[in-house]
Coordinates of C-alpha atoms and ligand atoms in Angstrom, one line a residue:
X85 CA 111.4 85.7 102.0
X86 CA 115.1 86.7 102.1
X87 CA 116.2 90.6 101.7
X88 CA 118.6 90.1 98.7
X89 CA 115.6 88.0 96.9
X90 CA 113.6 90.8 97.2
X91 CA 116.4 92.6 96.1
X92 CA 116.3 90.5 92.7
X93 CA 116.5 90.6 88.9
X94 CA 113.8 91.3 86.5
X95 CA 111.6 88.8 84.3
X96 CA 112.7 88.5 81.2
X97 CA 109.4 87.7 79.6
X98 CA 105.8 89.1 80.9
X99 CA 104.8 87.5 84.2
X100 CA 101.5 87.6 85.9
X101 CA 101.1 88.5 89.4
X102 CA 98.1 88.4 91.9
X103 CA 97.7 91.3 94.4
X104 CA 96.9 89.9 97.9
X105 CA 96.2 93.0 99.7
X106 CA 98.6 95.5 100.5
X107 CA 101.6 95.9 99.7
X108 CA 100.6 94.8 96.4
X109 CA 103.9 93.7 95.1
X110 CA 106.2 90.7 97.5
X111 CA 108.3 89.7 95.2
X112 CA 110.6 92.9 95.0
X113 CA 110.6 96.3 96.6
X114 CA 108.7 98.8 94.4
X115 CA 108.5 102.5 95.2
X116 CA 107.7 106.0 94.0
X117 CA 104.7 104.6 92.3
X118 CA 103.5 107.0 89.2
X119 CA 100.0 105.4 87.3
X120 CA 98.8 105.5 83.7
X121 CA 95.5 105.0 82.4
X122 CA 95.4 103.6 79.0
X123 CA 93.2 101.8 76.8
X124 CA 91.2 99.9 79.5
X125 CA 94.2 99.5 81.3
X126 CA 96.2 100.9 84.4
X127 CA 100.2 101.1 83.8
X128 CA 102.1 101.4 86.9
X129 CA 105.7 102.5 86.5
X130 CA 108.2 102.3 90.1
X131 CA 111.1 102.7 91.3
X132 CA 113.3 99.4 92.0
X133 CA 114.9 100.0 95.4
X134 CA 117.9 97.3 95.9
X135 CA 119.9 98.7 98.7
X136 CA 121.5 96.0 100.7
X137 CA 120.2 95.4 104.1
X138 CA 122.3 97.5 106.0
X139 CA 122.7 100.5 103.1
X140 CA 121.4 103.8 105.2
X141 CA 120.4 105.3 101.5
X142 CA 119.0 104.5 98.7
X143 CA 120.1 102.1 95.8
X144 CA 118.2 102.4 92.6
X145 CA 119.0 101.6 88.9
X146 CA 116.2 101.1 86.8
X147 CA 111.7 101.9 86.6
X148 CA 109.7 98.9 86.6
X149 CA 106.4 98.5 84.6
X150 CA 103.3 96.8 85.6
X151 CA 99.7 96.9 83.7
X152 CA 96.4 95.3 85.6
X153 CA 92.7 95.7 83.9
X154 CA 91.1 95.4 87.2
X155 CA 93.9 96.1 90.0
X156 CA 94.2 92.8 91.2
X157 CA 96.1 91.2 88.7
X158 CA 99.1 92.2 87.7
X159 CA 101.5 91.9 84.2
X160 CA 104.8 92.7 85.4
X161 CA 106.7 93.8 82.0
X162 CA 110.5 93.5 81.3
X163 CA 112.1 96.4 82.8
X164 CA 112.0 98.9 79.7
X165 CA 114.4 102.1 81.8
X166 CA 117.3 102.0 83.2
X167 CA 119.7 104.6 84.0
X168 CA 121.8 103.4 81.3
X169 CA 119.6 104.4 78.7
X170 CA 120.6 107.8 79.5
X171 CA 124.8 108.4 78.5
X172 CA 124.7 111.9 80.1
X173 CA 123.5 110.2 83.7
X174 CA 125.7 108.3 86.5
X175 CA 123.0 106.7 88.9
X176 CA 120.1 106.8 90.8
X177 CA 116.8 105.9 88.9
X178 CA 114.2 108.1 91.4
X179 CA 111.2 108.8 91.3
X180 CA 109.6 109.1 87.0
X181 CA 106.1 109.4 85.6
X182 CA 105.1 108.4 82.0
X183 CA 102.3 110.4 80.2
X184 CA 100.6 109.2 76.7
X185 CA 100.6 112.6 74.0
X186 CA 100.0 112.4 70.6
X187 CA 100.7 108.5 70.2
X188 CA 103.6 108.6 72.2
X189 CA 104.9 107.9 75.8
X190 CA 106.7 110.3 77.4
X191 CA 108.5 108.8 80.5
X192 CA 110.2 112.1 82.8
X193 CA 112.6 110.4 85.4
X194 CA 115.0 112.2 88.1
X195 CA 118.1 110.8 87.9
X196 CA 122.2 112.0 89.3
X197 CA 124.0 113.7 86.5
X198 CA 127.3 112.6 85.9
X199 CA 129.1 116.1 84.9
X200 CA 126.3 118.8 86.4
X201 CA 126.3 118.6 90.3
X202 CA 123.1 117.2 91.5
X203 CA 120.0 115.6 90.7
X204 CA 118.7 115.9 86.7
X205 CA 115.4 115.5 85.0
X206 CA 115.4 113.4 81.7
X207 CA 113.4 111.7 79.3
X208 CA 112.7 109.2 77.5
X209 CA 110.3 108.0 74.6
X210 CA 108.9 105.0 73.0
X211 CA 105.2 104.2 70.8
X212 CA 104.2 101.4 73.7
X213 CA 103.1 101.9 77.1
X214 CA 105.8 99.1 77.8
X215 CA 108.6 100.6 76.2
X216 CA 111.3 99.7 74.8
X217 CA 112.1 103.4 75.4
X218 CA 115.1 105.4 74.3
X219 CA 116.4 108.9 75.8
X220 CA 114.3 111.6 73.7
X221 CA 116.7 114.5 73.9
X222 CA 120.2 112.6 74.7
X223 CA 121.1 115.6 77.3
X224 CA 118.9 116.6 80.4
X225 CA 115.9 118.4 80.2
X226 CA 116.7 120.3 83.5
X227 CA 119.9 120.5 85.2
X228 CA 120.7 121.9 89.1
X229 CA 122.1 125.1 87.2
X230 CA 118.9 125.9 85.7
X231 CA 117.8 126.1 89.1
X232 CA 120.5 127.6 91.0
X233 CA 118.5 131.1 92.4
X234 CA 116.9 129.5 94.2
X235 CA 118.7 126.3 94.6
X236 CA 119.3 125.1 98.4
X237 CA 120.3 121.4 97.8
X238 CA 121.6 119.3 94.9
X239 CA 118.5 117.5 95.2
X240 CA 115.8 120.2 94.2
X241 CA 115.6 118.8 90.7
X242 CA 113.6 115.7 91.4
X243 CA 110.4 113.6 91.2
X244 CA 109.2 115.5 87.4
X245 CA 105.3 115.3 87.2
X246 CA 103.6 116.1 84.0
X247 CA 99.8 116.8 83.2
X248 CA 98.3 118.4 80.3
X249 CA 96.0 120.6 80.9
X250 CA 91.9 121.4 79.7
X251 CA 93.6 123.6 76.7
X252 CA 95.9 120.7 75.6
X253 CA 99.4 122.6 76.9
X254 CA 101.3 120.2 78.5
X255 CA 103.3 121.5 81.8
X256 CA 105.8 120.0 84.2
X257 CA 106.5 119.9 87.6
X258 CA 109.1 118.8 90.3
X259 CA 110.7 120.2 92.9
X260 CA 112.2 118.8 96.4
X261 CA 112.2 121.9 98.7
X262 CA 110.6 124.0 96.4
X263 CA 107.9 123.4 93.9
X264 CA 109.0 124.0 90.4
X265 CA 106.9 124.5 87.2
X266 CA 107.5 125.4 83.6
X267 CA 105.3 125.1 80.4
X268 CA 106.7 122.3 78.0
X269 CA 106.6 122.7 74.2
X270 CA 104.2 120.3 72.4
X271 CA 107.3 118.0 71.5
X272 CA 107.7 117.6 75.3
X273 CA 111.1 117.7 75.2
X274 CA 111.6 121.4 75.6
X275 CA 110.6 124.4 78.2
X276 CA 108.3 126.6 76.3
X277 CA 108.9 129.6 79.1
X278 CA 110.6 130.1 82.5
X279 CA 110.9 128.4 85.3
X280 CA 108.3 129.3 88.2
X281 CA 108.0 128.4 91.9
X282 CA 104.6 127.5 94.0
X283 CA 104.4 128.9 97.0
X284 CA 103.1 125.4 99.2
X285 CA 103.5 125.2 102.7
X286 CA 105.5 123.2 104.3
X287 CA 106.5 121.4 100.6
X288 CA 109.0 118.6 100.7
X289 CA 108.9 116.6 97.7
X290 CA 106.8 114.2 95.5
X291 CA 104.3 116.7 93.4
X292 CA 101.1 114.9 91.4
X293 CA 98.6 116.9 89.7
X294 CA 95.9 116.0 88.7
X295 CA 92.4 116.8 87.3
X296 CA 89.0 116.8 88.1
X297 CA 85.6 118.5 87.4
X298 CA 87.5 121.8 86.7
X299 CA 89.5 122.2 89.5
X300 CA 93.7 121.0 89.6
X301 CA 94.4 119.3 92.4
X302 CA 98.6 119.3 93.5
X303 CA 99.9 116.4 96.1
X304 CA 102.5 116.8 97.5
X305 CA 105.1 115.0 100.6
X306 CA 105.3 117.2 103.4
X307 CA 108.0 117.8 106.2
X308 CA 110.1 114.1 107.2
X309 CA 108.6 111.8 107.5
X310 CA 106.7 112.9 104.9
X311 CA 102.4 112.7 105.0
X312 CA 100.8 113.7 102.2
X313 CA 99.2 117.0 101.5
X314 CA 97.3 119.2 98.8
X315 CA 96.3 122.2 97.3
X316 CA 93.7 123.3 94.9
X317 CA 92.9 125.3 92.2
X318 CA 90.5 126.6 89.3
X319 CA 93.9 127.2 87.2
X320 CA 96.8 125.3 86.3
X321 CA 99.2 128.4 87.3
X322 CA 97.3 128.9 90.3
X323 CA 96.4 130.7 93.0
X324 CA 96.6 127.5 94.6
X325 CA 94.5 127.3 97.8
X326 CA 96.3 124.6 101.0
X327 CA 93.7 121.6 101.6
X328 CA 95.0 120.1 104.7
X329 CA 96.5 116.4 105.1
X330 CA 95.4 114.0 102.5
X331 CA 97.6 110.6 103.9
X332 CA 98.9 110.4 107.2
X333 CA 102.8 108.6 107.6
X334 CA 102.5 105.8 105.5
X335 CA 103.9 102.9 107.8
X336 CA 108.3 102.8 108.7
X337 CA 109.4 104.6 105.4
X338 CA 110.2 108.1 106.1
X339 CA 108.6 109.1 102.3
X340 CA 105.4 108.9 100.8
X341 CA 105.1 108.8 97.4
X342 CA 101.4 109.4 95.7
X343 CA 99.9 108.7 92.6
X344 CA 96.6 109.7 92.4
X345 CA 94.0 108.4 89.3
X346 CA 90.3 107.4 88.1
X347 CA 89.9 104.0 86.7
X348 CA 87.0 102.5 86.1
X349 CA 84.3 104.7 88.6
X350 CA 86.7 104.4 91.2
X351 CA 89.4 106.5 92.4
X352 CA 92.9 105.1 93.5
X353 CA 95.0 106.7 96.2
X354 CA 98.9 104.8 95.1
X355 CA 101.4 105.0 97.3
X356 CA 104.3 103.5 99.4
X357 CA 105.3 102.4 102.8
X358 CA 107.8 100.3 104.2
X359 CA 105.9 97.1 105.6
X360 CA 107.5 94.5 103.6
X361 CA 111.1 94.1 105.8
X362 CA 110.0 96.0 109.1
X363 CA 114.1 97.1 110.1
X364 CA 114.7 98.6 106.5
X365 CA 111.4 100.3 105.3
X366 CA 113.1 103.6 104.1
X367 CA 115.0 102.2 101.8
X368 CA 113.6 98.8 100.7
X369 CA 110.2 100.4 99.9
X370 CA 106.4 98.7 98.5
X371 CA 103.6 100.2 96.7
X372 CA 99.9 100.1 98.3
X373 CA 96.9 101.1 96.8
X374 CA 93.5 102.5 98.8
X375 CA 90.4 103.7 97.5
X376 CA 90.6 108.1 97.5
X377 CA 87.0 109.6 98.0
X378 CA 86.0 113.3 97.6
X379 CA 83.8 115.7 99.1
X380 CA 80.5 117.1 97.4
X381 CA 82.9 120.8 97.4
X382 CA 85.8 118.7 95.4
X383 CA 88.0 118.6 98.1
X384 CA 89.5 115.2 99.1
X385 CA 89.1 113.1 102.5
X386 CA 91.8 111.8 104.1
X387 CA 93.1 108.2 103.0
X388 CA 92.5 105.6 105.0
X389 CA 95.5 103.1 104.6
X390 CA 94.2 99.4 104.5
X391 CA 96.5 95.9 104.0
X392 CA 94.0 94.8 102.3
Ligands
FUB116 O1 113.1 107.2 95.6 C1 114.0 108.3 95.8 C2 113.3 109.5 96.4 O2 112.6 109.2 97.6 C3 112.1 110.0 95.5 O3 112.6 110.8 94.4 C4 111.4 110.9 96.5 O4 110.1 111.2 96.1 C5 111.4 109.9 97.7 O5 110.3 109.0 97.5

């Protein structure tokens, strides 16, 4: 392999791709993985890291798109988002999660505003998993400003994760330094309330909920280099109760990025590391995927990272 191959463009047509252990992509770097299950299917939507070798940050332009039926082999779809699909943005395609509702696909990405200061969160929309999609609202859906009490860093308004809850109301939530939640209106492209906080501790990034067997579960990156870590609860708005350590460093990347979801009986733990160019990892990222078991009191064990 060279680094600026990895580094390289997207297929223009779907392409098929066999997962040979972990990390389960080699062809490009993949990161901030965020899974879908749909119609028999897993959808796996990642960041695109292309920083050249020396870059001591991150480059990112466009979300990839992958579906498997058994998660071993792989479509890899035209790139259907790209930070140019949304006018209002400058750069930096970070971390995103799509979410089917009503016959649609919502895709919430973190992205650098080109007139607010800081980090936004947009969205976008299409009728297929595999897009094309096109910017739902045409402005951002939250801004730094909206933020700004308790704003420390230009950051804070990243890495959106949506779920919808038992009742059917969908809610969303990001945060880097703070955990941020609101209620979303049923056309998902609006707040239907005010912004709240989560009291985690020691929360860094990277939020996934999740649901199972009527309790919430929220992952989250703590400290740097981030391990993963979770809380639980009976409701969506809390009180959510610390867990403990649910992935350890992932491996020469100084963030770890979950996705957690059931597929067929089993339960993937989706995640990244740096393995694939040893001297860059942070920055020239790969997604992994290991099997997540729980306890007989719904509470998670700890992951046990595999290459596998
Ligand atoms: O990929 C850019 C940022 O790195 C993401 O938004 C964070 O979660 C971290 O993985």
């Amino acid at each position: 392999w060279s680094l600026s191959a990895l580094a390289g463009g997207n297929p223009v047509v779907d392409t098929l791709i066999k997962a040979n252990g972990n990390p389960i992509f080699t062809h490009k770097f993949t990161a901030d993985p965020a899974a879908m299950v749909y119609d028999g299917k897993v959808y796996l939507y990642t960041g695109h890291d292309v920083a050249p070798a020396k870059r001591n940050g991150y480059e990112m332009h466009e979300w990839l798109c992958f579906s498997s039926p058994d998660m071993v082999n792989w479509t890899e779809h035209p790139s259907p988002l790209s930070v140019k699909d949304f006018k209002w943005a400058k750069d930096d395609a970070w971390a995103a999660q799509v979410i089917p509702y009503n016959g649609k696909f919502y895709w919430y990405v973190a992205i650098t505003h080109a007139t607010v200061p800081g980090k936004a969160i947009g969205v976008a929309v299409s009728d297929s998993p595999t897009g094309p999609f096109k910017d739902a609202i045409g402005a951002a859906l939250i801004t730094n400003n909206m933020t700004t009490a308790q704003t420390r860093i230009s950051w804070d308004d990243i890495d959106p994760t949506v779920i919808i809850d038992r009742t059917g109301q969908p809610w969303l939530f990001w945060g880097n330094t703070a955990c941020y939640y609101a209620k979303l209106k049923k056309n998902m492209i609006e707040l239907d309330g005010p912004i709240k906080t989560v009291n985690l501790p020691n929360f860094t990034e990277a939020p996934w909920v999740h649901e199972r067997n009527g309790w919430y579960y929220l992952s989250y990156a703590i400290h740097f280099p981030e391990k993963t870590a979770y809380a639980m609860s009976r409701n969506i708005e809390g009180p959510w109760e610390y867990k403990g350590i649910l992935n350890e460093l992932a491996g020469n990347s100084n963030t770890n990025h979950q996705a957690i979801i059931d597929f067929k009986g089993k339960t993937y733990f989706i995640y990244h590391n740096g393995a694939l160019v040893p001297d860059y990892g942070s920055f020239h990222r790969s997604v992994c995927i290991d099997y997540l078991y729980y306890n007989k009191d719904g509470t998670m064990k700890r992951v046990i990272m595999t290459s596998e």
